[in-house]
Amino acid sequence: MGIIDRIKGRIQDRLNDPAFMGLVQEQSLKDLLTRREFRITEEYLQREFMKKALDDELVEFNLTVGDGYGELSGRLKKRLVPFAIPFSVSFTIEGLEFSAARKCVFLKLGPVAPLDLEWLTRKVVERIPFMSLSGEMLVCDLNRVPRLAELFAQRVKGISIWDYITLKELWLKRGEIGGRVGVVL
């Protein structure tokens, strides 16, 4: 069996992997391969993460992505208060770390409107399992995002391909989060 046959076999194995195919269907594979760019739509994030965070306390939860910023908004219902408390908080990308040991995006939170209550902020952040809060810095651990964790766990002959790929840029544009990946040699 030649090297071309082996490559074809591995590609065919990936095409049969539902996690890989789900990821490919959500974004443009051509952009990822040719320009090394990816885009994640606001609708995808709303469907995959925001809708799953709803329960009897968090009755509404939305994400809006604008040019250079994102905004989380919703309503939180507490037992002692007869109405749901509305909230809104904006965030910007402060930095990122994408190494073999850690894959995190750091977001800087703006003030929470209409009231900046720490318990409200913590309650909202706790609803998203891959997020943590440290002061005004929100840390998104990409290794804990369900679909990305599956992708990062893939190994070829004991080697993780993600040890050689880095996230070079990340940006917020109207309706989407985009980024550019690079190769580390």
C-alpha positions as semicolon CSV with decimal commas, in nm:
position;residue;x (nm);y (nm);z (nm)
1;M;0,000;0,000;0,000
2;G;0,145;0,333;-0,109
3;I;0,146;0,662;0,077
4;I;-0,134;0,802;-0,144
5;D;-0,356;0,506;-0,055
6;R;-0,285;0,560;0,315
7;I;-0,376;0,929;0,291
8;K;-0,698;0,842;0,106
9;G;-0,780;0,588;0,377
10;R;-0,728;0,842;0,654
11;I;-0,940;1,101;0,474
12;Q;-1,214;0,844;0,429
13;D;-1,196;0,759;0,802
14;R;-1,238;1,130;0,887
15;L;-1,537;1,159;0,653
16;N;-1,705;0,878;0,849
17;D;-1,640;1,053;1,183
18;P;-1,963;1,238;1,283
19;A;-1,781;1,495;1,501
20;F;-1,554;1,593;1,213
21;M;-1,840;1,608;0,962
22;G;-2,049;1,821;1,199
23;L;-1,764;2,069;1,231
24;V;-1,708;2,078;0,854
25;Q;-2,076;2,142;0,789
26;E;-2,081;2,437;1,030
27;Q;-1,800;2,630;0,862
28;S;-1,633;2,672;0,529
29;L;-1,362;2,409;0,498
30;K;-1,225;2,583;0,190
31;D;-1,151;2,902;0,387
32;L;-0,989;2,699;0,662
33;L;-0,762;2,512;0,422
34;T;-0,675;2,789;0,176
35;R;-0,681;3,110;0,381
36;R;-0,648;2,941;0,723
37;E;-0,954;3,131;0,844
38;F;-1,266;3,015;1,023
39;R;-1,598;3,172;1,108
40;I;-1,848;3,078;1,376
41;T;-2,191;3,233;1,334
42;E;-2,393;3,395;1,607
43;E;-2,680;3,153;1,529
44;Y;-2,454;2,850;1,584
45;L;-2,340;2,980;1,924
46;Q;-2,699;3,060;2,021
47;R;-2,817;2,711;1,922
48;E;-2,528;2,513;2,074
49;F;-2,460;2,700;2,398
50;M;-2,705;2,973;2,490
51;K;-3,026;2,769;2,454
52;K;-2,878;2,490;2,668
53;A;-2,805;2,731;2,956
54;L;-3,174;2,817;3,009
55;D;-3,356;2,688;3,318
56;D;-3,606;2,809;3,578
57;E;-3,373;3,090;3,695
58;L;-3,215;3,200;3,368
59;V;-3,529;3,252;3,159
60;E;-3,372;3,437;2,865
61;F;-3,013;3,434;2,736
62;N;-2,891;3,586;2,408
63;L;-2,562;3,659;2,238
64;T;-2,512;3,939;1,988
65;V;-2,183;3,989;1,803
66;G;-2,100;4,333;1,666
67;D;-1,789;4,486;1,511
68;G;-1,519;4,449;1,776
69;Y;-1,748;4,356;2,064
70;G;-2,000;4,099;2,181
71;E;-2,298;4,138;2,410
72;L;-2,470;3,889;2,639
73;S;-2,819;3,979;2,752
74;G;-3,111;3,809;2,917
75;R;-3,335;3,789;3,218
76;L;-3,269;3,615;3,553
77;K;-3,554;3,512;3,783
78;K;-3,493;3,495;4,158
79;R;-3,743;3,344;4,402
80;L;-3,755;3,647;4,631
81;V;-3,813;3,894;4,346
82;P;-4,157;3,883;4,175
83;F;-4,017;3,971;3,830
84;A;-3,724;3,865;3,612
85;I;-3,416;4,089;3,639
86;P;-3,290;4,200;3,297
87;F;-2,917;4,218;3,238
88;S;-2,681;4,311;2,959
89;V;-2,302;4,302;2,946
90;S;-2,063;4,371;2,662
91;F;-1,721;4,215;2,613
92;T;-1,416;4,254;2,392
93;I;-1,131;4,016;2,313
94;E;-0,840;4,100;2,540
95;G;-0,601;3,823;2,435
96;L;-0,556;3,457;2,364
97;E;-0,326;3,173;2,454
98;F;-0,314;2,876;2,221
99;S;-0,038;2,634;2,314
100;A;-0,005;2,261;2,369
101;A;-0,071;2,310;2,740
102;R;-0,350;2,567;2,730
103;K;-0,604;2,692;2,478
104;C;-0,786;2,996;2,619
105;V;-0,947;3,317;2,498
106;F;-0,951;3,610;2,741
107;L;-1,248;3,845;2,723
108;K;-1,271;4,178;2,902
109;L;-1,615;4,245;3,047
110;G;-1,777;4,584;3,045
111;P;-2,020;4,697;3,315
112;V;-2,336;4,493;3,364
113;A;-2,649;4,696;3,299
114;P;-2,881;4,801;3,460
115;L;-2,718;4,690;3,788
116;D;-2,364;4,560;3,822
117;L;-2,420;4,283;4,075
118;E;-2,135;4,035;4,119
119;W;-2,373;3,747;4,204
120;L;-2,562;3,808;3,880
121;T;-2,243;3,801;3,675
122;R;-2,122;3,484;3,849
123;K;-2,461;3,316;3,801
124;V;-2,457;3,381;3,428
125;V;-2,094;3,272;3,384
126;E;-2,153;2,950;3,584
127;R;-2,419;2,849;3,330
128;I;-2,156;2,810;3,058
129;P;-1,931;2,519;3,161
130;F;-1,622;2,629;2,968
131;M;-1,621;2,985;3,106
132;S;-1,471;3,117;3,429
133;L;-1,451;3,463;3,579
134;S;-1,145;3,627;3,730
135;G;-1,221;3,989;3,822
136;E;-1,331;4,163;3,502
137;M;-1,161;3,899;3,287
138;L;-1,373;3,618;3,145
139;V;-1,168;3,311;3,049
140;C;-1,303;3,078;2,780
141;D;-1,121;2,742;2,798
142;L;-1,144;2,601;2,445
143;N;-1,035;2,257;2,571
144;R;-1,368;2,235;2,758
145;V;-1,594;2,335;2,468
146;P;-1,764;2,002;2,384
147;R;-1,711;1,986;2,006
148;L;-1,365;2,141;2,021
149;A;-1,256;1,904;2,300
150;E;-1,334;1,609;2,070
151;L;-1,136;1,770;1,792
152;F;-0,838;1,858;2,015
153;A;-0,830;1,501;2,150
154;Q;-0,770;1,349;1,806
155;R;-0,429;1,187;1,772
156;V;-0,237;1,044;1,479
157;K;0,013;0,779;1,590
158;G;0,017;0,927;1,942
159;I;0,082;1,283;1,826
160;S;-0,173;1,561;1,860
161;I;-0,189;1,772;1,545
162;W;-0,299;2,064;1,767
163;D;0,052;2,081;1,915
164;Y;0,157;2,217;1,574
165;I;-0,137;2,447;1,502
166;T;-0,188;2,781;1,673
167;L;-0,462;3,040;1,681
168;K;-0,297;3,356;1,549
169;E;-0,590;3,599;1,547
170;L;-0,943;3,616;1,675
171;W;-1,195;3,886;1,589
172;L;-1,557;3,980;1,638
173;K;-1,750;4,094;1,330
174;R;-2,117;4,164;1,292
175;G;-2,296;3,830;1,337
176;E;-1,984;3,609;1,364
177;I;-1,663;3,527;1,542
178;G;-1,370;3,474;1,309
179;G;-1,009;3,378;1,338
180;R;-0,692;3,277;1,163
181;V;-0,485;2,969;1,239
182;G;-0,115;2,912;1,175
183;V;0,132;2,627;1,176
184;V;0,408;2,600;1,436
185;L;0,718;2,409;1,328
